Short mmCIF file of C-alpha atoms and ligand atoms in Angstrom, two decimals:
data_model
loop_
_atom_site.label_atom_id
_atom_site.label_comp_id
_atom_site.label_asym_id
_atom_site.label_seq_id
_atom_site.Cartn_x
_atom_site.Cartn_y
_atom_site.Cartn_z
CA MET A 18 17.68 -47.30 51.10
CA THR A 19 18.40 -46.65 47.43
CA SER A 20 21.65 -47.79 45.96
CA GLU A 21 23.80 -45.37 44.00
CA PRO A 22 23.29 -47.24 40.67
CA GLY A 23 19.49 -47.06 41.23
CA ARG A 24 19.62 -43.29 41.71
CA THR A 25 21.73 -42.93 38.58
CA ALA A 26 19.22 -44.97 36.60
CA ARG A 27 16.36 -42.77 37.88
CA LEU A 28 18.23 -39.62 36.89
CA LEU A 29 18.85 -41.04 33.44
CA LEU A 30 15.21 -41.97 33.08
CA LEU A 31 13.87 -38.58 34.19
CA PRO A 32 14.12 -36.83 30.79
CA LEU A 33 12.49 -39.82 29.16
CA VAL A 34 9.60 -39.70 31.62
CA LEU A 35 9.11 -35.98 30.93
CA TRP A 36 9.01 -36.66 27.19
CA LEU A 37 6.87 -39.75 27.43
CA PRO A 38 3.57 -38.05 26.49
CA TRP A 39 5.11 -36.80 23.25
CA LEU A 40 7.22 -39.86 22.48
CA PRO A 41 4.69 -41.42 20.09
CA HIS A 42 4.71 -38.23 18.03
CA ILE A 43 8.48 -38.22 17.84
CA LEU A 44 8.26 -41.79 16.64
CA GLY A 45 5.72 -40.76 14.02
CA GLN A 46 2.68 -42.16 15.84
CA ASN A 47 -0.50 -40.51 17.10
CA VAL A 48 -0.08 -37.82 19.71
CA VAL A 49 -3.77 -37.00 19.86
CA PRO A 50 -5.33 -39.88 21.79
CA PHE A 51 -8.90 -40.95 21.17
CA GLU A 52 -9.96 -39.10 24.30
CA TYR A 53 -11.97 -35.91 24.76
CA HIS A 54 -10.09 -32.64 25.03
CA ASN A 55 -11.40 -29.90 27.26
CA TYR A 56 -10.32 -26.31 26.69
CA SER A 57 -6.94 -26.58 28.44
CA GLN A 58 -6.11 -29.96 26.89
CA LEU A 59 -7.08 -28.63 23.49
CA THR A 60 -4.80 -25.65 24.06
CA GLN A 61 -1.94 -28.01 24.93
CA VAL A 62 -2.36 -29.98 21.71
CA LEU A 63 -2.37 -26.79 19.64
CA GLU A 64 0.65 -25.38 21.45
CA PHE A 65 2.52 -28.64 20.93
CA HIS A 66 1.96 -28.46 17.18
CA GLN A 67 2.91 -24.79 17.17
CA ASN A 68 6.21 -25.64 18.87
CA HIS A 69 7.05 -28.81 16.95
CA SER A 70 6.08 -28.08 13.37
CA ASP A 71 7.24 -25.61 10.71
CA ILE A 72 3.90 -25.73 8.93
CA THR A 73 1.64 -24.56 11.76
CA HIS A 74 0.85 -21.13 13.14
CA LEU A 75 -1.25 -20.73 16.28
CA TYR A 76 -3.22 -17.54 16.76
CA SER A 77 -6.34 -16.32 18.54
CA ILE A 78 -9.21 -14.49 16.86
CA GLY A 79 -10.60 -13.20 20.15
CA GLN A 80 -11.94 -14.30 23.51
CA SER A 81 -15.13 -15.94 24.65
CA VAL A 82 -17.46 -14.27 27.15
CA GLN A 83 -15.50 -15.92 29.97
CA GLY A 84 -12.15 -14.92 28.48
CA ARG A 85 -11.07 -18.16 26.85
CA GLU A 86 -9.02 -17.75 23.68
CA LEU A 87 -10.65 -18.68 20.40
CA TRP A 88 -7.63 -20.57 19.12
CA VAL A 89 -7.02 -21.05 15.43
CA ILE A 90 -4.19 -23.12 14.04
CA ALA A 91 -3.20 -22.39 10.45
CA ILE A 92 -1.52 -25.17 8.46
CA SER A 93 0.42 -24.49 5.26
CA ASP A 94 3.95 -24.41 3.91
CA ASN A 95 4.03 -20.72 4.91
CA PRO A 96 1.44 -20.69 7.68
CA THR A 97 1.88 -17.09 8.86
CA VAL A 98 1.07 -15.36 5.57
CA HIS A 99 -1.46 -15.29 2.78
CA GLU A 100 0.29 -16.31 -0.43
CA VAL A 101 -1.12 -14.66 -3.54
CA GLY A 102 -3.24 -17.07 -5.55
CA GLU A 103 -3.52 -19.71 -2.81
CA PRO A 104 -7.01 -20.35 -1.46
CA GLU A 105 -7.70 -20.02 2.26
CA VAL A 106 -9.97 -22.64 3.83
CA GLN A 107 -11.72 -22.56 7.18
CA TYR A 108 -12.90 -25.45 9.40
CA VAL A 109 -14.86 -24.45 12.51
CA GLY A 110 -15.85 -26.86 15.27
CA ASN A 111 -17.91 -26.76 18.43
CA ILE A 112 -20.09 -23.70 17.67
CA HIS A 113 -22.59 -25.42 19.92
CA GLY A 114 -20.54 -26.22 23.02
CA ASN A 115 -22.21 -29.59 23.65
CA GLU A 116 -21.63 -30.83 20.06
CA VAL A 117 -18.09 -32.06 20.41
CA ILE A 118 -17.24 -34.58 17.70
CA GLY A 119 -16.20 -31.92 15.19
CA LYS A 120 -13.66 -30.54 17.68
CA GLU A 121 -12.05 -33.96 18.09
CA LEU A 122 -12.10 -34.66 14.35
CA LEU A 123 -10.30 -31.39 13.72
CA LEU A 124 -7.54 -32.25 16.20
CA HIS A 125 -7.00 -35.58 14.48
CA LEU A 126 -7.04 -33.86 11.10
CA LEU A 127 -4.38 -31.45 12.34
CA GLU A 128 -2.24 -34.39 13.35
CA ASP A 129 -2.82 -36.19 10.07
CA LEU A 130 -1.89 -33.16 7.99
CA THR A 131 1.24 -32.26 9.93
CA GLY A 132 2.32 -35.92 9.96
CA GLY A 133 1.51 -36.37 6.27
CA TYR A 134 3.35 -33.30 5.04
CA GLY A 135 6.41 -34.47 3.11
CA GLU A 136 5.16 -38.05 3.33
CA ASN A 137 1.83 -38.10 1.51
CA GLU A 138 1.79 -36.59 -2.00
CA THR A 139 -1.79 -35.24 -1.88
CA ILE A 140 -1.42 -33.72 1.59
CA SER A 141 1.93 -32.16 0.66
CA ARG A 142 0.56 -30.69 -2.56
CA PHE A 143 -2.50 -29.37 -0.75
CA LEU A 144 -0.50 -27.69 2.02
CA ASN A 145 1.96 -26.23 -0.50
CA SER A 146 -0.89 -24.57 -2.39
CA THR A 147 -3.49 -23.82 0.30
CA ARG A 148 -3.74 -22.50 3.86
CA LEU A 149 -6.16 -24.28 6.16
CA HIS A 150 -7.35 -22.54 9.33
CA ILE A 151 -8.77 -24.81 12.03
CA LEU A 152 -10.81 -23.32 14.88
CA PRO A 153 -11.54 -26.47 16.93
CA ALA A 154 -13.78 -24.79 19.51
CA MET A 155 -15.74 -21.66 18.66
CA ASN A 156 -17.68 -21.94 21.92
CA PRO A 157 -15.21 -23.04 24.62
CA ASP A 158 -17.42 -21.70 27.45
CA GLY A 159 -20.31 -23.89 26.34
CA LEU A 160 -17.91 -26.81 25.97
CA GLU A 161 -16.79 -26.49 29.59
CA GLY A 162 -20.42 -26.61 30.74
CA SER A 163 -21.40 -29.71 28.74
CA PHE A 164 -20.89 -33.34 29.65
CA GLU A 165 -20.08 -36.70 28.08
CA GLY A 166 -23.00 -39.00 27.32
CA ASP A 167 -25.48 -36.14 26.87
CA CYS A 168 -27.01 -36.87 23.48
CA TYR A 169 -30.03 -34.61 23.45
CA SER A 170 -30.06 -31.78 26.00
CA SER A 171 -29.17 -28.14 25.35
CA ILE A 172 -26.84 -27.84 28.33
CA GLY A 173 -23.72 -26.13 27.00
CA ARG A 174 -25.28 -25.40 23.59
CA GLY A 175 -25.16 -21.62 23.95
CA ASN A 176 -22.26 -19.44 25.06
CA ALA A 177 -21.78 -18.31 28.69
CA LEU A 178 -24.66 -15.83 28.29
CA ASN A 179 -26.77 -18.63 26.81
CA TYR A 180 -26.93 -17.15 23.32
CA ASP A 181 -27.08 -19.70 20.53
CA LEU A 182 -24.13 -18.66 18.34
CA ASN A 183 -25.72 -20.24 15.27
CA ARG A 184 -28.67 -17.83 15.66
CA ASN A 185 -26.48 -14.84 16.38
CA PHE A 186 -25.35 -13.55 12.96
CA PRO A 187 -27.02 -10.76 10.97
CA ASP A 188 -29.54 -12.47 8.71
CA LYS A 189 -30.08 -12.10 4.97
CA PHE A 190 -33.86 -12.45 5.10
CA GLU A 191 -35.07 -10.90 8.38
CA GLU A 192 -33.87 -8.69 11.21
CA ASN A 193 -31.96 -10.44 13.95
CA THR A 194 -32.36 -8.55 17.23
CA HIS A 195 -30.06 -10.78 19.32
CA PRO A 196 -27.04 -8.81 20.55
CA ILE A 197 -23.94 -9.96 18.71
CA GLN A 198 -21.79 -12.03 21.05
CA PRO A 199 -17.97 -11.83 21.32
CA GLU A 200 -17.57 -15.25 19.71
CA THR A 201 -19.76 -14.21 16.76
CA ARG A 202 -17.98 -10.89 16.34
CA ALA A 203 -14.62 -12.68 16.32
CA ILE A 204 -15.81 -14.86 13.43
CA MET A 205 -17.10 -11.82 11.55
CA ASN A 206 -13.84 -9.92 11.95
CA TRP A 207 -11.88 -13.02 10.98
CA ALA A 208 -13.87 -13.43 7.76
CA ARG A 209 -13.10 -9.82 6.88
CA THR A 210 -9.37 -10.31 7.50
CA ILE A 211 -8.72 -13.47 5.52
CA PRO A 212 -10.16 -14.13 2.04
CA PHE A 213 -11.64 -17.55 2.76
CA SER A 214 -13.12 -19.31 -0.26
CA LEU A 215 -14.30 -22.54 1.37
CA SER A 216 -15.59 -23.21 4.87
CA ALA A 217 -17.22 -25.98 6.90
CA ILE A 218 -18.87 -25.68 10.30
CA PHE A 219 -19.22 -28.80 12.43
CA HIS A 220 -22.25 -29.77 14.51
CA GLY A 221 -23.71 -32.87 16.13
CA GLY A 222 -27.15 -34.31 16.79
CA ALA A 223 -27.80 -35.50 13.22
CA MET A 224 -25.91 -36.98 10.28
CA VAL A 225 -26.18 -34.74 7.23
CA ALA A 226 -24.25 -32.28 5.08
CA ASN A 227 -26.35 -29.12 4.99
CA TYR A 228 -25.97 -26.11 2.69
CA PRO A 229 -27.40 -22.55 2.24
CA TRP A 230 -29.75 -20.97 2.54
CA ASP A 231 -30.63 -21.72 6.14
CA ASN A 232 -33.38 -19.09 6.12
CA THR A 233 -36.08 -18.21 3.58
CA PRO A 234 -37.86 -15.08 2.38
CA LEU A 235 -40.73 -16.21 4.66
CA GLY A 236 -38.48 -16.14 7.71
CA GLN A 237 -37.61 -18.80 10.26
CA ASP A 238 -41.19 -19.11 11.48
CA GLY A 239 -42.33 -20.01 7.97
CA PRO A 240 -42.60 -23.53 6.55
CA SER A 241 -39.65 -25.75 5.67
CA ILE A 242 -38.98 -25.06 1.99
CA TYR A 243 -36.02 -25.47 -0.33
CA SER A 244 -34.31 -22.09 -0.13
CA ARG A 245 -32.14 -22.10 -3.22
CA SER A 246 -28.96 -20.01 -3.26
CA PRO A 247 -27.35 -18.77 -6.48
CA ASP A 248 -24.65 -21.42 -6.07
CA ASP A 249 -26.99 -24.33 -5.42
CA ASP A 250 -25.26 -26.62 -7.93
CA ILE A 251 -21.83 -26.28 -6.38
CA TYR A 252 -23.30 -26.48 -2.88
CA ARG A 253 -24.92 -29.80 -3.71
CA HIS A 254 -21.57 -30.99 -5.05
CA LEU A 255 -19.72 -29.92 -1.88
CA ALA A 256 -22.31 -31.54 0.39
CA LEU A 257 -22.23 -34.75 -1.67
CA THR A 258 -18.44 -34.75 -1.56
CA TYR A 259 -18.63 -34.96 2.22
CA SER A 260 -21.54 -37.37 2.35
CA GLU A 261 -20.25 -39.83 -0.24
CA ASN A 262 -16.76 -40.00 1.24
CA HIS A 263 -18.15 -40.52 4.75
CA GLY A 264 -18.51 -43.97 6.26
CA SER A 265 -22.30 -43.81 6.56
CA MET A 266 -23.70 -40.31 6.00
CA TYR A 267 -24.74 -40.99 2.38
CA GLN A 268 -27.22 -43.63 3.60
CA GLY A 269 -29.40 -40.78 4.85
CA ASP A 270 -31.09 -42.67 7.68
CA VAL A 271 -28.22 -43.11 10.11
CA CYS A 272 -30.00 -41.38 13.02
CA SER A 273 -33.41 -42.69 14.00
CA GLY A 274 -36.28 -40.46 12.89
CA ASP A 275 -34.26 -38.67 10.19
CA PHE A 276 -34.04 -39.23 6.46
CA PHE A 277 -31.89 -37.14 4.15
CA GLU A 278 -31.65 -38.28 0.55
CA ASP A 279 -27.97 -39.02 -0.18
CA GLY A 280 -27.15 -37.66 3.27
CA ILE A 281 -27.46 -34.01 2.21
CA SER A 282 -30.05 -31.26 2.73
CA ASN A 283 -30.70 -27.66 1.88
CA GLY A 284 -30.73 -25.83 5.23
CA ALA A 285 -34.24 -24.39 5.13
CA ASP A 286 -35.61 -27.54 3.53
CA TRP A 287 -34.70 -29.27 6.81
CA TYR A 288 -35.85 -26.38 8.96
CA PRO A 289 -35.42 -22.63 8.48
CA LEU A 290 -33.39 -20.71 11.02
CA ARG A 291 -32.52 -17.06 11.53
CA GLY A 292 -28.99 -15.77 12.21
CA GLY A 293 -27.09 -18.86 11.09
CA MET A 294 -23.37 -18.72 10.50
CA GLN A 295 -23.23 -20.41 7.11
CA ASP A 296 -25.50 -17.88 5.39
CA TRP A 297 -23.51 -14.97 6.82
CA VAL A 298 -20.08 -16.34 5.88
CA TYR A 299 -21.35 -17.12 2.38
CA ILE A 300 -22.67 -13.62 1.79
CA HIS A 301 -20.17 -11.48 3.63
CA GLY A 302 -17.07 -13.59 3.20
CA ASP A 303 -17.60 -14.48 -0.48
CA CYS A 304 -17.00 -17.97 0.84
CA LEU A 305 -18.80 -21.22 0.03
CA THR A 306 -19.83 -22.60 3.41
CA ILE A 307 -21.53 -25.81 4.45
CA THR A 308 -22.72 -27.16 7.80
CA LEU A 309 -21.75 -30.70 8.74
CA GLU A 310 -23.75 -32.68 11.29
CA VAL A 311 -21.40 -35.52 12.10
CA SER A 312 -22.91 -37.52 15.00
CA CYS A 313 -26.39 -38.62 15.99
CA CYS A 314 -25.50 -38.10 19.66
CA LYS A 315 -24.26 -34.62 20.46
CA TYR A 316 -21.74 -35.75 23.10
CA PRO A 317 -21.22 -39.51 22.64
CA THR A 318 -19.17 -41.62 24.99
CA GLU A 319 -15.44 -41.48 24.49
CA ASP A 320 -15.13 -45.06 23.24
CA GLN A 321 -16.85 -43.98 19.99
CA LEU A 322 -14.22 -41.42 19.02
CA ARG A 323 -12.05 -43.81 17.04
CA ASP A 324 -15.02 -44.88 14.88
CA HIS A 325 -16.06 -41.29 14.25
CA TRP A 326 -12.57 -40.44 13.05
CA ALA A 327 -12.52 -43.48 10.77
CA GLU A 328 -15.87 -42.47 9.25
CA ASN A 329 -14.94 -38.82 8.66
CA LYS A 330 -11.27 -38.91 7.75
CA ASN A 331 -11.66 -39.22 3.96
CA SER A 332 -14.52 -36.72 3.87
CA LEU A 333 -12.48 -34.11 5.70
CA ILE A 334 -9.64 -34.40 3.17
CA GLU A 335 -11.84 -34.65 0.06
CA LEU A 336 -13.77 -31.54 1.02
CA LEU A 337 -10.52 -29.62 1.47
CA LEU A 338 -9.45 -30.57 -2.05
CA GLN A 339 -12.56 -28.90 -3.46
CA ALA A 340 -10.85 -25.55 -2.83
CA HIS A 341 -8.91 -26.33 -6.01
CA ARG A 342 -11.90 -26.84 -8.30
CA GLY A 343 -13.40 -24.21 -10.60
CA ILE A 344 -11.59 -21.04 -11.57
CA LYS A 345 -9.24 -18.63 -9.90
CA GLY A 346 -7.15 -15.73 -11.00
CA GLN A 347 -6.20 -12.11 -10.59
CA VAL A 348 -7.58 -8.89 -12.00
CA PHE A 349 -5.11 -6.24 -13.16
CA ILE A 350 -5.22 -2.79 -14.74
CA ASN A 351 -4.67 -3.46 -18.43
CA GLY A 352 -1.06 -3.20 -19.52
CA THR A 353 0.26 -3.19 -15.95
CA ASP A 354 0.85 -5.56 -13.08
CA THR A 355 -1.24 -3.35 -10.78
CA PRO A 356 -4.03 -5.39 -9.18
CA VAL A 357 -7.64 -4.23 -9.11
CA PRO A 358 -9.10 -4.79 -5.64
CA ASP A 359 -12.83 -5.02 -4.95
CA ALA A 360 -13.78 -5.79 -8.54
CA THR A 361 -16.86 -8.01 -8.84
CA VAL A 362 -16.67 -11.46 -10.38
CA THR A 363 -20.02 -12.75 -11.61
CA ILE A 364 -20.79 -16.17 -13.02
CA GLY A 365 -23.47 -16.19 -15.75
CA ASP A 366 -26.82 -15.02 -14.45
CA ARG A 367 -26.35 -16.27 -10.89
CA GLY A 368 -27.17 -12.86 -9.51
CA ASN A 369 -24.47 -12.86 -6.86
CA SER A 370 -20.94 -11.57 -7.19
CA PHE A 371 -17.73 -12.27 -5.36
CA HIS A 372 -15.14 -9.53 -4.86
CA THR A 373 -11.42 -9.45 -5.58
CA THR A 374 -8.93 -9.16 -2.73
CA SER A 375 -6.40 -6.37 -2.25
CA ALA A 376 -4.12 -8.35 -4.59
CA GLY A 377 -6.90 -8.58 -7.17
CA GLU A 378 -7.41 -12.30 -6.52
CA PHE A 379 -10.63 -14.27 -6.81
CA TRP A 380 -11.67 -17.89 -6.43
CA ARG A 381 -14.91 -19.43 -7.68
CA ILE A 382 -15.40 -23.08 -6.90
CA LEU A 383 -17.54 -24.49 -9.73
CA VAL A 384 -18.72 -27.84 -11.02
CA PRO A 385 -17.38 -28.83 -14.45
CA GLY A 386 -18.93 -26.98 -17.41
CA GLN A 387 -18.78 -23.79 -19.43
CA TYR A 388 -19.40 -20.47 -17.74
CA SER A 389 -19.66 -16.87 -18.76
CA VAL A 390 -17.48 -14.95 -16.31
CA THR A 391 -17.83 -11.17 -16.01
CA VAL A 392 -15.38 -9.00 -14.11
CA SER A 393 -16.29 -5.38 -13.53
CA LYS A 394 -15.53 -2.34 -11.45
CA ALA A 395 -16.61 1.27 -11.63
CA GLY A 396 -14.07 3.28 -13.59
CA PHE A 397 -13.12 0.32 -15.78
CA SER A 398 -14.64 -1.37 -18.79
CA SER A 399 -16.01 -4.74 -17.75
CA GLU A 400 -14.79 -7.93 -19.35
CA THR A 401 -16.79 -11.07 -20.05
CA ARG A 402 -15.14 -14.32 -21.02
CA THR A 403 -16.29 -17.89 -21.54
CA VAL A 404 -14.38 -20.24 -19.31
CA THR A 405 -14.32 -24.03 -19.32
CA VAL A 406 -14.06 -25.70 -15.93
CA PRO A 407 -12.42 -29.06 -16.43
CA SER A 408 -13.90 -32.29 -15.22
CA ASN A 409 -13.41 -33.49 -11.69
CA LEU A 410 -9.67 -33.70 -11.42
CA THR A 411 -7.84 -32.90 -8.22
CA PHE A 412 -6.02 -29.56 -8.27
CA SER A 413 -7.73 -28.64 -11.53
CA ALA A 414 -8.77 -25.00 -10.98
CA ALA A 415 -8.45 -23.08 -14.24
CA ILE A 416 -6.35 -19.94 -13.90
CA GLU A 417 -8.04 -16.97 -15.57
CA ASP A 418 -6.47 -13.55 -15.17
CA PHE A 419 -8.39 -10.47 -16.31
CA TYR A 420 -7.03 -7.12 -17.52
CA LEU A 421 -9.46 -4.23 -17.20
CA VAL A 422 -9.16 -1.03 -19.23
CA GLU A 423 -9.55 2.19 -17.25
CA THR A 424 -12.34 4.37 -18.58
CA GLY A 425 -11.47 7.34 -16.43
CA THR A 426 -14.90 7.63 -14.87
CA SER A 427 -15.88 5.86 -11.70
CA SER A 428 -19.65 6.31 -12.00
CA ALA A 429 -22.44 6.25 -14.58
CA PRO A 430 -21.64 8.18 -17.80
CA ASN A 431 -24.24 10.91 -17.17
CA ALA A 432 -23.49 11.40 -13.52
CA SER A 433 -22.62 14.97 -12.61
CA VAL A 434 -19.95 15.95 -10.11
CA PRO A 435 -21.43 15.11 -6.71
CA SER A 436 -22.29 17.95 -4.39
CA LEU A 437 -20.87 18.25 -0.89
CA THR A 438 -24.32 17.39 0.54
CA PHE A 439 -24.40 14.24 -1.56
CA ILE A 440 -20.93 13.21 -0.40
CA ILE A 441 -21.79 13.76 3.29
CA THR A 442 -25.11 11.92 2.96
CA SER A 443 -23.45 9.05 1.13
CA THR A 444 -20.76 8.81 3.76
CA LEU A 445 -23.37 8.69 6.52
CA ILE A 446 -25.29 5.98 4.68
CA CYS A 447 -22.08 3.98 4.28
CA LEU A 448 -21.27 4.37 7.96
CA LEU A 449 -24.80 3.30 8.89
CA LYS A 450 -24.52 0.32 6.60
CA VAL A 451 -21.26 -0.72 8.20
CA GLU A 452 -22.78 -0.30 11.65
CA THR A 453 -25.82 -2.45 10.91
CA ASP A 454 -23.57 -4.92 9.16
CA LEU A 455 -21.66 -5.49 12.38
ZN1 ZN B 514 -25.36 -27.60 16.38
#
């Protein structure tokens, strides 16, 4: 028989018991334990942060084949909106369902950033001037089919239809005939919605920071060769930033059988692949994107999670800060405050161009030096300016606004008025281009 005081004590304790799982967070301690999170546990962590923080915004970019949400949590001082001039950064984990360390690192990063906001000067400044979007698990169906301790198999690598999502994107160098999967399409639509300027995709099974191109003009069945992108210098810098701030990656020989000088590698120099995500996001998102292999074992035992977090924590933060290197600005119609969207921003003779957003914004992450920057758009006179990118200081992006003069013509000077046939044909070609682009 229970005494009346005992019952009273139990009733008083009940709310405390209900809150016990979240008590450490309330006390400012870790709420994300060093334990694996399956899809529903991951969802709980994200929902908790959505409900208990003013600087997070939880949203879904679509569903997996089996209907699981592809959760993204945005972190920023104003997490629901794009703020003009502020770079958007993307971290994507678990594209291969059985490569799980990235997913766990991203949950700990989320906790670190939300806990550090208002406490840590660098984190506060970063979140006040940037929006980070974390997609912890791009392949939740594969995750649910994989298992702890499986270092080498491919069980759970693909999505529910067994498509490898990192071979599923339209390719720059050769045709990719694989049908585009829902998870892939969600990423593609997401990249078209938000003007990301920096992205990292997390894998496991090796220890290296890998950068474009992943494929070569010879195709994925060709030899391993260095496939240099126009932004090779800044890509090497980004990869080194991760490697050198990591607990061991820079050593290059962490996993048996592998050697990567300084812990970095050009994608195709390791091995070429067709349909990779980083090449697509780089080209179509105007976004510098690297691939991070963060564990020799794809699904290590749980007791190793704490060490993985300790090794990666500084790298994760330092890479984020690179979003504020180089130059950024807005393009306006001269003499007005009207932005010029879809203008091209070209650096020297790199041969690739990034495009301004609907607010005329652009970001170009660059290593320190002098650059010739050209901004152009049909119907306007182009402008070229020499810009100095300061040395490696945090939050050092040079702000360079451009003012273009309207020339009144939107095509080549000798172009005649287009005929109706030309317009219809052009429209069809554009539609076809969009279709193949999808
Ligand atoms: Zn992988």
